[in-house]
Tab-separated table of C-alpha atoms and ligand atoms in Angstrom:
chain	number	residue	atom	x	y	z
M	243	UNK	CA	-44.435	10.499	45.413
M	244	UNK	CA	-45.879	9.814	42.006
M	245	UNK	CA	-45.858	6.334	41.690
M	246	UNK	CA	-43.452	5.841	38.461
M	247	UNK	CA	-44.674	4.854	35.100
M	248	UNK	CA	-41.879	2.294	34.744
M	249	UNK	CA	-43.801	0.605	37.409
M	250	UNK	CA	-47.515	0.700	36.310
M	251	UNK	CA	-49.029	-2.939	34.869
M	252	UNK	CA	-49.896	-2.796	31.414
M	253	UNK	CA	-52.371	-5.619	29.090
M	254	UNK	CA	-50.890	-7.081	25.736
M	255	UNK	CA	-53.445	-8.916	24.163
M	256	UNK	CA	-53.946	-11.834	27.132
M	257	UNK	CA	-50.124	-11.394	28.905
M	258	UNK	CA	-50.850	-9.326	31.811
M	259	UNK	CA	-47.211	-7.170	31.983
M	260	UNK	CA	-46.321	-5.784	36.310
M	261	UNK	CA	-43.989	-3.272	34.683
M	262	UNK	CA	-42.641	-1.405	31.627
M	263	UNK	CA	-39.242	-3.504	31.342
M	264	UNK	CA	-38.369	-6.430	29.217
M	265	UNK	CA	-35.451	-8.157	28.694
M	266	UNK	CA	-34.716	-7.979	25.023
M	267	UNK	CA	-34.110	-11.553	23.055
M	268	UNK	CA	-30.211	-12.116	23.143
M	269	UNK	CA	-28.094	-14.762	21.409
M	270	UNK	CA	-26.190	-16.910	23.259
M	271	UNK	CA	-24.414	-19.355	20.465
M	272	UNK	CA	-24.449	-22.203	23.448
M	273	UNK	CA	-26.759	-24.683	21.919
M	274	UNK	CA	-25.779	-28.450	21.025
M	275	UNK	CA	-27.397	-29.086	16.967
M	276	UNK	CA	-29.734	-26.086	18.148
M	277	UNK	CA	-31.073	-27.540	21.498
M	278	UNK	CA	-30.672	-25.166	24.634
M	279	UNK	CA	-27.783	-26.483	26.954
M	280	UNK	CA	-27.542	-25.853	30.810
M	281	UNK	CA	-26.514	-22.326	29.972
M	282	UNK	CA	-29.691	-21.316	28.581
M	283	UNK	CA	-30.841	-23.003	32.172
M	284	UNK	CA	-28.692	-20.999	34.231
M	285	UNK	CA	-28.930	-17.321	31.682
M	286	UNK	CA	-32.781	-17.396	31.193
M	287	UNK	CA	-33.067	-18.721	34.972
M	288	UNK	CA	-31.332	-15.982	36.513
M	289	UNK	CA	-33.045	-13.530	34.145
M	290	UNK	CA	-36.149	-14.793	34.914
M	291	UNK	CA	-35.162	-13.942	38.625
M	292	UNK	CA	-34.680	-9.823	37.327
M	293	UNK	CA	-38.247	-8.265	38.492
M	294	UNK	CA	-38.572	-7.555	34.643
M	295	UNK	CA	-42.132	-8.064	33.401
M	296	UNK	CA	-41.153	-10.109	30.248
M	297	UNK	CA	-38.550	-12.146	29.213
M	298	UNK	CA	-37.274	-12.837	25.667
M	299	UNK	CA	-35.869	-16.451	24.548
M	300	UNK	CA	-33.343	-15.416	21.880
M	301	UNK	CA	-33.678	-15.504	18.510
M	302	UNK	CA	-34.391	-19.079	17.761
M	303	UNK	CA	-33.937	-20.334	14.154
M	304	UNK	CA	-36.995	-21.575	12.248
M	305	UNK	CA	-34.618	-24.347	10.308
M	306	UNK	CA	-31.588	-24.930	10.627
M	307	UNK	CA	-29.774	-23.241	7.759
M	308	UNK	CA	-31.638	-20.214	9.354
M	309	UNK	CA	-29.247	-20.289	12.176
M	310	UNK	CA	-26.597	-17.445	12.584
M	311	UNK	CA	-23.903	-19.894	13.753
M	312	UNK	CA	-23.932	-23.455	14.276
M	313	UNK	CA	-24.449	-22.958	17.762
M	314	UNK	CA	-27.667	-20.630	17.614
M	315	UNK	CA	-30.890	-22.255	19.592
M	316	UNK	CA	-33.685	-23.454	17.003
M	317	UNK	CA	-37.192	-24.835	17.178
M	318	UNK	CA	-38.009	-26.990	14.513
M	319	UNK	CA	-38.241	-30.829	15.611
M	320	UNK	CA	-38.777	-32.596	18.686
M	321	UNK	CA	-35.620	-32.297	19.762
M	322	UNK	CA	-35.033	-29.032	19.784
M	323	UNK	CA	-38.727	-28.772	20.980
M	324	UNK	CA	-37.751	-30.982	24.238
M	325	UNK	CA	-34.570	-29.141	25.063
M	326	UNK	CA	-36.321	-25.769	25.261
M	327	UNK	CA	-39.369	-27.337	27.488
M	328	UNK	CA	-36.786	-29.179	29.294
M	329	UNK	CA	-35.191	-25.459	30.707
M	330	UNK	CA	-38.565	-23.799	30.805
M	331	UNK	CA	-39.890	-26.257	33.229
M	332	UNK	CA	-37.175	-25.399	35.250
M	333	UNK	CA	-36.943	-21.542	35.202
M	334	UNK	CA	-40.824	-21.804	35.380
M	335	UNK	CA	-40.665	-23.868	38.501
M	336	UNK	CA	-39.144	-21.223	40.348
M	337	UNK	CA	-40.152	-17.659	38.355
M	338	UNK	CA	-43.460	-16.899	37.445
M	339	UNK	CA	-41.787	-14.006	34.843
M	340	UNK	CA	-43.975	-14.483	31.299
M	341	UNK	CA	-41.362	-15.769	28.969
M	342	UNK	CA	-41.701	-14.696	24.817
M	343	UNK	CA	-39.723	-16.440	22.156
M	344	UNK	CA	-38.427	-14.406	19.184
M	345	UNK	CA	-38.712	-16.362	15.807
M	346	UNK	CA	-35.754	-15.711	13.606
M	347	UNK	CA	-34.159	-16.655	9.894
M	348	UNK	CA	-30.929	-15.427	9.351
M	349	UNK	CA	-31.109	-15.533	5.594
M	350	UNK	CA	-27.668	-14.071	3.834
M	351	UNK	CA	-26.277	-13.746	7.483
M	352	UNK	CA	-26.314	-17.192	8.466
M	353	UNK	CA	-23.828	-20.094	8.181
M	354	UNK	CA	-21.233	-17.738	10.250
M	355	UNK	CA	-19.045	-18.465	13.416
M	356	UNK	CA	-19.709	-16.903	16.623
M	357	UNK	CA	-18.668	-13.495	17.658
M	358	UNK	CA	-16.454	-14.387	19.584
M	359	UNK	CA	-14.612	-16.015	17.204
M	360	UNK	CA	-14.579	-13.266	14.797
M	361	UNK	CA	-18.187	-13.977	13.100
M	362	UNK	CA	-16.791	-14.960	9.682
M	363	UNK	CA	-18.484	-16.564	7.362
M	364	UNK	CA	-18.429	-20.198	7.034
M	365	UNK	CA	-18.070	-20.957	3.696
M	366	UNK	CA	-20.993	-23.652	2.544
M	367	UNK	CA	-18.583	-26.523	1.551
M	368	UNK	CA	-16.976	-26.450	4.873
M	369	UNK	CA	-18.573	-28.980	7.248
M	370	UNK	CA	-19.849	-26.790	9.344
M	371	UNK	CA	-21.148	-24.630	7.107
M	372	UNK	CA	-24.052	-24.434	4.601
M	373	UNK	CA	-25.859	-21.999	1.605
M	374	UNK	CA	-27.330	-19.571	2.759
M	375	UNK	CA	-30.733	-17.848	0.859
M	376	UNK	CA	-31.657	-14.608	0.729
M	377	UNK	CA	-34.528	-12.488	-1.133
M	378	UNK	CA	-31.685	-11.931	-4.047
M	379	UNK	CA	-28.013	-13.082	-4.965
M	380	UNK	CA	-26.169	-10.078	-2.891
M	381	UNK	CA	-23.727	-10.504	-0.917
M	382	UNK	CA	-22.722	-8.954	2.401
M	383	UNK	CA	-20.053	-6.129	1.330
M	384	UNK	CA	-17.590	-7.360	3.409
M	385	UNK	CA	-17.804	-10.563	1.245
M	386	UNK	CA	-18.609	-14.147	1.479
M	387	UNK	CA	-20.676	-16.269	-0.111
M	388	UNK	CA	-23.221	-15.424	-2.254
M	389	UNK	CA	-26.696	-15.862	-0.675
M	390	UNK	CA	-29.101	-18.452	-2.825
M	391	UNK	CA	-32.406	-16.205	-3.872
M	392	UNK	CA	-35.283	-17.772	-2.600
M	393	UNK	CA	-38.140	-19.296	-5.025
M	394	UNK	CA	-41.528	-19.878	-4.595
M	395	UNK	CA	-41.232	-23.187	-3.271
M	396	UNK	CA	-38.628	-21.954	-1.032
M	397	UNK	CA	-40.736	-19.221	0.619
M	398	UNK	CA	-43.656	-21.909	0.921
M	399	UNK	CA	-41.061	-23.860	2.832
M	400	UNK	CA	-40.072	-20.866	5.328
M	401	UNK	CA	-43.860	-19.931	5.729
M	402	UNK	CA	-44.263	-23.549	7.093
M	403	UNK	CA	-41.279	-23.523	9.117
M	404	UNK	CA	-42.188	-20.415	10.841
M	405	UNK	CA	-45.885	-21.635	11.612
M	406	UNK	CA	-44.516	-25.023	12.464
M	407	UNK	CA	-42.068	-23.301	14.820
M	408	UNK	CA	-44.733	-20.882	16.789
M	409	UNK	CA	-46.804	-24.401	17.038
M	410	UNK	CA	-43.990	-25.638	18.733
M	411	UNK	CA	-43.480	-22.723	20.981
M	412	UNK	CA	-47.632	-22.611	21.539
M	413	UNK	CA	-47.500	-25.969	22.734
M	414	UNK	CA	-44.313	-25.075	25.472
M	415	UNK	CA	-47.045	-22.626	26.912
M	416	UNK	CA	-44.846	-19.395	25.429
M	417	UNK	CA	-46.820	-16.626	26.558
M	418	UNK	CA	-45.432	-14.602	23.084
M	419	UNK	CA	-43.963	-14.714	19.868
M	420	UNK	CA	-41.891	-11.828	18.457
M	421	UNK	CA	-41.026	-12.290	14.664
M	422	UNK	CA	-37.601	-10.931	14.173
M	423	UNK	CA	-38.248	-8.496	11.110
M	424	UNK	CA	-34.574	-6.275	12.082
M	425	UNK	CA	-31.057	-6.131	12.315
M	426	UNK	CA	-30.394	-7.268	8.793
M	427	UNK	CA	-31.728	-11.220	9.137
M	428	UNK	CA	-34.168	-12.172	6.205
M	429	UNK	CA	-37.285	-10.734	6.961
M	430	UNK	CA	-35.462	-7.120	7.442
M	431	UNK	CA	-33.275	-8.371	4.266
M	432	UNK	CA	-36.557	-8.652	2.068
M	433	UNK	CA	-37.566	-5.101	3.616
M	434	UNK	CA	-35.112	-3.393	2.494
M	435	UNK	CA	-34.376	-1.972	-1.375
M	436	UNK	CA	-30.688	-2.344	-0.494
M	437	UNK	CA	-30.481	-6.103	-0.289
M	438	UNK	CA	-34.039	-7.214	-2.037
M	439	UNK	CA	-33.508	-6.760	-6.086
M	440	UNK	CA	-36.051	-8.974	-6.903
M	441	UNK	CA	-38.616	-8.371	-10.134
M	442	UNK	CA	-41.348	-10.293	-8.925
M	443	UNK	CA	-44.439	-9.484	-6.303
M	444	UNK	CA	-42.137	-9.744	-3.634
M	445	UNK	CA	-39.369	-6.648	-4.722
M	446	UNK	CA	-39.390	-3.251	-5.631
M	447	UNK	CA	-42.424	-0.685	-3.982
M	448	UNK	CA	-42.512	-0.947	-0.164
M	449	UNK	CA	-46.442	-2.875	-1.000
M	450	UNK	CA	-44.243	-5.799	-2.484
M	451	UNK	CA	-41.035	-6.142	-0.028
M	452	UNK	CA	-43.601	-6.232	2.962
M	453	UNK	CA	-45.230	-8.919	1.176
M	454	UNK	CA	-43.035	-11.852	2.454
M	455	UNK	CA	-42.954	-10.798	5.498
M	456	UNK	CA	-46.424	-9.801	5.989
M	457	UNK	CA	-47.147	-13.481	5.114
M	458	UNK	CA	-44.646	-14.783	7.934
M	459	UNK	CA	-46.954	-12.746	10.197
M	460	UNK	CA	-50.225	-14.268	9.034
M	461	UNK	CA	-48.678	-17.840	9.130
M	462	UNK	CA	-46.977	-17.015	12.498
M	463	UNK	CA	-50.866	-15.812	14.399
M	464	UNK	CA	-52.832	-18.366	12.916
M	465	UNK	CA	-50.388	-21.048	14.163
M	466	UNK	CA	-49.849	-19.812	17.388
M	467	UNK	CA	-52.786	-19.625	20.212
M	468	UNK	CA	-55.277	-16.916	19.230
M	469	UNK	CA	-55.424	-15.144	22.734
M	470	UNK	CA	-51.886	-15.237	23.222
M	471	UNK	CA	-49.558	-11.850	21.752
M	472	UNK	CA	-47.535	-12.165	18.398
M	473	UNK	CA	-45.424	-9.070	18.093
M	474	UNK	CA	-42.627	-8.018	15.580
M	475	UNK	CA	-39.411	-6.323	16.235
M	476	UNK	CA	-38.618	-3.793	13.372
M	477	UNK	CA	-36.125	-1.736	12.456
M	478	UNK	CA	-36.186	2.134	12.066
M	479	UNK	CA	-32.970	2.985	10.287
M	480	UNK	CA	-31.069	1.084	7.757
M	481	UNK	CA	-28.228	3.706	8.480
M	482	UNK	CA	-27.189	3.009	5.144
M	483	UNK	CA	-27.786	5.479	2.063
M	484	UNK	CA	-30.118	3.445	-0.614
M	485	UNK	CA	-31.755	1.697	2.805
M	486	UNK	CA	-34.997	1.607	4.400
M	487	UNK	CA	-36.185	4.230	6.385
M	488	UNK	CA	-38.463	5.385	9.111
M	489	UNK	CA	-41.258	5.472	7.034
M	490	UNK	CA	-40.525	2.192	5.512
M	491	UNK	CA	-40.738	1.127	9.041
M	492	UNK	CA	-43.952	3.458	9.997
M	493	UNK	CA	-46.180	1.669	6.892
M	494	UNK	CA	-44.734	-1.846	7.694
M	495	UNK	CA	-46.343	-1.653	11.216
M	496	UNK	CA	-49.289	-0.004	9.944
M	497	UNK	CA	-50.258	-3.057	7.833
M	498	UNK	CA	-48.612	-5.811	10.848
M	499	UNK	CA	-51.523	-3.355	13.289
M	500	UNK	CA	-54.527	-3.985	10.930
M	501	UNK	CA	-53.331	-7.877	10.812
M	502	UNK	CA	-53.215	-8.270	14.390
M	503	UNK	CA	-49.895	-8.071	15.752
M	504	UNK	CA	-49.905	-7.569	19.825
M	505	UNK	CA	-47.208	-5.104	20.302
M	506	UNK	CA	-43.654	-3.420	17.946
M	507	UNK	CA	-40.460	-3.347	19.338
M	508	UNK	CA	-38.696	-0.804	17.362
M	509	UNK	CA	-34.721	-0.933	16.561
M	510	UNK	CA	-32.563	-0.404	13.811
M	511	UNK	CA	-29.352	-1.335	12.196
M	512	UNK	CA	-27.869	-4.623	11.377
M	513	UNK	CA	-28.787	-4.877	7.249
M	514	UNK	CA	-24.882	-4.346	6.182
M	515	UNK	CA	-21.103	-4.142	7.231
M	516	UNK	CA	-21.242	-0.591	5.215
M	517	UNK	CA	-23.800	0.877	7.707
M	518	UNK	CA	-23.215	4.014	10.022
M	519	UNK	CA	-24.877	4.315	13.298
M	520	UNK	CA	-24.970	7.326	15.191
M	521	UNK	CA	-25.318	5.530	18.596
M	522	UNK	CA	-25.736	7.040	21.747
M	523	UNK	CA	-28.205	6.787	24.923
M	524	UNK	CA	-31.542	6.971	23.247
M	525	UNK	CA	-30.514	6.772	20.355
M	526	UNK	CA	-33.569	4.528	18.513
M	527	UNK	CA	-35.907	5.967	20.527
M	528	UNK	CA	-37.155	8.620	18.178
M	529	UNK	CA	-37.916	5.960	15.564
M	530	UNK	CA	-40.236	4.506	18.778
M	531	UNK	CA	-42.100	7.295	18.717
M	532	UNK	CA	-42.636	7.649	15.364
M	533	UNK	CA	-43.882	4.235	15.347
M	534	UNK	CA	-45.964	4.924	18.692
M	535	UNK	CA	-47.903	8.119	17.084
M	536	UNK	CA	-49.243	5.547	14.043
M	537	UNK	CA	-49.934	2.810	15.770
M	538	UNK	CA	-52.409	2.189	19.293
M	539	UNK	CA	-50.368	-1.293	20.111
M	540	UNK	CA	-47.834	-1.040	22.787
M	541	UNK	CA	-44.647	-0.176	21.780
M	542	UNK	CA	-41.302	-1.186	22.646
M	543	UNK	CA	-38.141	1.256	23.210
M	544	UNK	CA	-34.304	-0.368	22.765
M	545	UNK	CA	-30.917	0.714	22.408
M	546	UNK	CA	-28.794	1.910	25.130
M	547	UNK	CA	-31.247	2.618	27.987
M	548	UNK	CA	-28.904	2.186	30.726
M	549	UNK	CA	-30.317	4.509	33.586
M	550	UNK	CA	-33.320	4.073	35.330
M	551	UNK	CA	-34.642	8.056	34.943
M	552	UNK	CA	-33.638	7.720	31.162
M	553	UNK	CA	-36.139	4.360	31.333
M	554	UNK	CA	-38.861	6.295	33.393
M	555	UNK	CA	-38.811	9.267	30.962
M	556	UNK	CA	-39.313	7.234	27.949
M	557	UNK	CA	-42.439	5.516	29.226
M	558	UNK	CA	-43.639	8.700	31.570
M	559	UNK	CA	-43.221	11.232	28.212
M	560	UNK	CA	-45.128	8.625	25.899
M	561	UNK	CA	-42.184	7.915	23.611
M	562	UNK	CA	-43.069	4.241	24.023
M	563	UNK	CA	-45.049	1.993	26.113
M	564	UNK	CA	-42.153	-0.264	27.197
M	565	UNK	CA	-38.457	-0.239	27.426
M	566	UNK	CA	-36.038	-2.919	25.991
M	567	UNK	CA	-32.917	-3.587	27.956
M	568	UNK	CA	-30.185	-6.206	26.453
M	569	UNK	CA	-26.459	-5.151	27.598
M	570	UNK	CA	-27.643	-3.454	31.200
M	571	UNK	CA	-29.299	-6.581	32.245
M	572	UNK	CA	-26.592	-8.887	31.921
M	573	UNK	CA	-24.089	-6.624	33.263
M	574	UNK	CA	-26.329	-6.127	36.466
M	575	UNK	CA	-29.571	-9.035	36.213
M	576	UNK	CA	-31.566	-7.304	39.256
M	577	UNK	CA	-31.253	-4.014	36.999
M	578	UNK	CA	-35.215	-3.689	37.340
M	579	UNK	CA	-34.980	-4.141	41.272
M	580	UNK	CA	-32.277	-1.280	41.634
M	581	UNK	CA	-34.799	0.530	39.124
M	582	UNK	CA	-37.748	0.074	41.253
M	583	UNK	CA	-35.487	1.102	44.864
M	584	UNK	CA	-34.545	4.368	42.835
M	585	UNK	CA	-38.015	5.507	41.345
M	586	UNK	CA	-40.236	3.779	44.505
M	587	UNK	CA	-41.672	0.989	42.612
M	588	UNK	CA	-42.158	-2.796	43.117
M	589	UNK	CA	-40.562	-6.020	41.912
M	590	UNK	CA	-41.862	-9.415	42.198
M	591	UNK	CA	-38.965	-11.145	44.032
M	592	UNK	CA	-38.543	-14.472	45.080
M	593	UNK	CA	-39.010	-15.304	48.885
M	594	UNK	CA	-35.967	-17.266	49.136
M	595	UNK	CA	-34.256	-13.653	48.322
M	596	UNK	CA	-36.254	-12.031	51.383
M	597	UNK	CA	-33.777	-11.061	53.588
M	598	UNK	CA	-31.750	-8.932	50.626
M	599	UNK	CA	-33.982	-6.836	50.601
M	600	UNK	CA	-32.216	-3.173	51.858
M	601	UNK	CA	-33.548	-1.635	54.964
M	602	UNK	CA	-34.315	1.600	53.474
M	603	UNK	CA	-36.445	0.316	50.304
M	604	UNK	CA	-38.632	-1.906	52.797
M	605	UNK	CA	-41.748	-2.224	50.664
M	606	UNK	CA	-39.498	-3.054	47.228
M	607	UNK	CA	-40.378	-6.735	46.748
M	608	UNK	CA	-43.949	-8.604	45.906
M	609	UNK	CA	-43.229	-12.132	46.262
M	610	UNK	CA	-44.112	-14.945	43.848
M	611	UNK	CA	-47.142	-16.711	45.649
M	612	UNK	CA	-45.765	-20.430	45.469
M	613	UNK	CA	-42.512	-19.029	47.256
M	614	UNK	CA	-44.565	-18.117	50.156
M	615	UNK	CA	-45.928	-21.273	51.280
J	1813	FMN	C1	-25.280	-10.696	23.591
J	1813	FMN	C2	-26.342	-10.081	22.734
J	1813	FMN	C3	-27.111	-10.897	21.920
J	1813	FMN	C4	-28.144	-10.361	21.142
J	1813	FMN	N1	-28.977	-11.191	20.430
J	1813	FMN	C5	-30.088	-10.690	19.852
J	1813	FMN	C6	-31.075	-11.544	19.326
J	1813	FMN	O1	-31.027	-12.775	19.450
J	1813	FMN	N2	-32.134	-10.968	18.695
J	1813	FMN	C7	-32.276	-9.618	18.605
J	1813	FMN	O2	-33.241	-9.141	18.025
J	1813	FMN	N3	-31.371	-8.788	19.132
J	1813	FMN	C8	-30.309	-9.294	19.786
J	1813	FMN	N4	-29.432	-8.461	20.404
J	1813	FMN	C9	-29.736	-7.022	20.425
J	1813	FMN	C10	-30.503	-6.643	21.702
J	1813	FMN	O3	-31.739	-7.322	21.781
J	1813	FMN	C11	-30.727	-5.141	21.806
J	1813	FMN	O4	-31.609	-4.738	20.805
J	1813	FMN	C12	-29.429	-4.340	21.684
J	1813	FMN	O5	-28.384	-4.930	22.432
J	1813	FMN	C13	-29.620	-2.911	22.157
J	1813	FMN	O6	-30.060	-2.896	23.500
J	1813	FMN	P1	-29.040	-2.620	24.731
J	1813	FMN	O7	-28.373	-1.300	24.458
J	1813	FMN	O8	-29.954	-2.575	25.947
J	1813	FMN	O9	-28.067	-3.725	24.791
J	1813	FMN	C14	-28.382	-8.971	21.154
J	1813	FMN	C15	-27.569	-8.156	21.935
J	1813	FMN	C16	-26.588	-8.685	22.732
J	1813	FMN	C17	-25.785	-7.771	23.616
């Protein structure tokens, strides 16, 4: 048998990748004044445990007014700095999975309470909340405050927050950054012609809302170590009439490729309440492709891949170079092993998890080294 594509190593920029599956950056609201908690210890350790070739630290607020909820994970003083190297020393003492970071501002979505508690918006004179900015004064349509829009000063301030931030992560040995430019946070806000209205350099043509962003990028690679991957996550679809499209997203990796971003992980949705997704298996991975044919960086597929020949297809027909799984690796964290049994690939296991391995997949597991002796 073939061996599967899902399977074969792949190069980003210095990261050296065993497979085509990475766990995609998911929020866990469980941080203390945005330090990681034993939670992120136990989550990101047993992920890191998955046979996945990457995983993805959550997004992680640059400041902390760019937090989605009070209880979002952030990287932007020593504190927060020794909290996160506190559970990667751990998860790293046992897994020897490459670990990314993504790099987040929640701009007009921020100041909110968790999901689970409904995700309102906390209103900036309650305690807990605070203003929120934004690349103009609009509101989400479902109401709440009205985001502050940024100034000058105030985007100097985020372009040192992000660079301080991928310092930060540089110096916990983070093997890659992902800049969160989707699901409606303030780098996809100042993308989009539906919530940027500004009349400056920064609003109107696509050449002036990529701008900001853009900028992020630069500050973000020439903070963080030179051989090491930044990459972007960007979104496809608005799904909202008046939104950003495809091509919007096509042109904005474009000019990230020519400025030396590692890799695009390509999703959509997210910008506004109003939105309309058509959602489905597969159901971003045509805006994938489209960013795969104008690009030669990897590029990352997400979105309900659940199955492990829906995973294999994507990467064996070229659609994208990697697949992004969020939901179907929490609800089963040794998803890539049962991939790899299925399809007759390998998984780097640990040894202490020898004997699990079935009788009939006998040659599933490569073992981390250290776990051998
Ligand atoms: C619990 C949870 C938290 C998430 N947090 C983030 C996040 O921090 N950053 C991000 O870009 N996407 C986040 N997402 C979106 C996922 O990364 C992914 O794009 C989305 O869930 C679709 O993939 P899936 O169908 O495999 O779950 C989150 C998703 C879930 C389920």
């Amino acid at each position: 048998m073939d061996r599967p594509k899902l399977f074969e190593p792949l190069q980003v920029g210095s990261l050296k990748l065993d497979n085509r599956i990475v766990i995609a950056p998911m929020c866990q609201y469980s941080a203390q004044d945005g330090q990681m908690t034993d939670w992120h210890l136990m989550h990101l350790g047993h992920l890191a445990l998955s046979g996945a070739a990457l995983l993805t630290i959550e997004g992680t607020a640059v400041t902390p007014e760019g937090r989605i909820t009070p209880s979002d994970v952030g990287l932007w003083d020593d504190q927060t700095e020794a909290a996160m190297g506190r559970v990667l020393d751990a998860v790293r003492s046992w897994s020897s999975m490459p670990i990314a970071i993504q790099l987040s501002h929640a701009g007009r979505k921020a100041s909110s309470e968790v999901p689970w508690r409904g995700g309102r918006h906390i209103a900036p004179h309650d305690p807990r909340g605070w203003q929120t900015v934004a690349p103009s004064a609009v509101p989400l349509s479902t109401g709440g405050p009205t985001p502050a829009a940024l100034d000058a000063d105030g985007m100097a301030r985020l372009r040192e927050s992000f660079a301080r931030s991928a310092r930060r992560a540089g110096r916990l040995g983070i093997d890659a950054v992902q800049i969160h430019a989707a699901h409606g946070y303030l780098l996809h806000q100042f993308l989009s012609p539906y919530t940027n209205k500004r009349e400056d350099a920064y609003g109107g043509s696509l050449e002036n809302r990529m701008r900001f962003p853009l900028e992020i990028f630069d500050a973000v690679r020439a903070a963080f170590p030179e051989e090491r991957p930044v990459t972007v996550r960007v979104s496809g679809n608005d799904w909202i009439e008046g939104g950003a499209s495809i091509d919007d997203a096509v042109r904005f990796s474009k000019a990230l490729e020519e400025r030396g971003c590692s890799a695009l992980n390509v999703s959509s949705g997210g910008l506004d309440p109003i939105q309309r997704i058509t959602d489905g298996p597969n159901y971003q991975v045509p805006y994938a492709r489209s960013v795969k044919q104008a690009v030669s960086v990897p590029v990352v597929a997400v979105g309900l891949i659940t199955e492990f020949e829906q995973a294999e297809a994507i990467v064996g027909t070229g659609d994208a170079d990697l697949v992004g799984i969020a939901r179907a690796a929490l609800y089963d964290p040794r998803w890539p092993w049962h991939a790899a049994a299925h399809l007759g690939g390998h998984v780097r296991a640990p040894s202490q998890y020898l004997r699990s391995q079935p009788r009939q997949y006998r040659t599933l597991f490569d073992f981390d080294e250290w776990a051998e002796n």
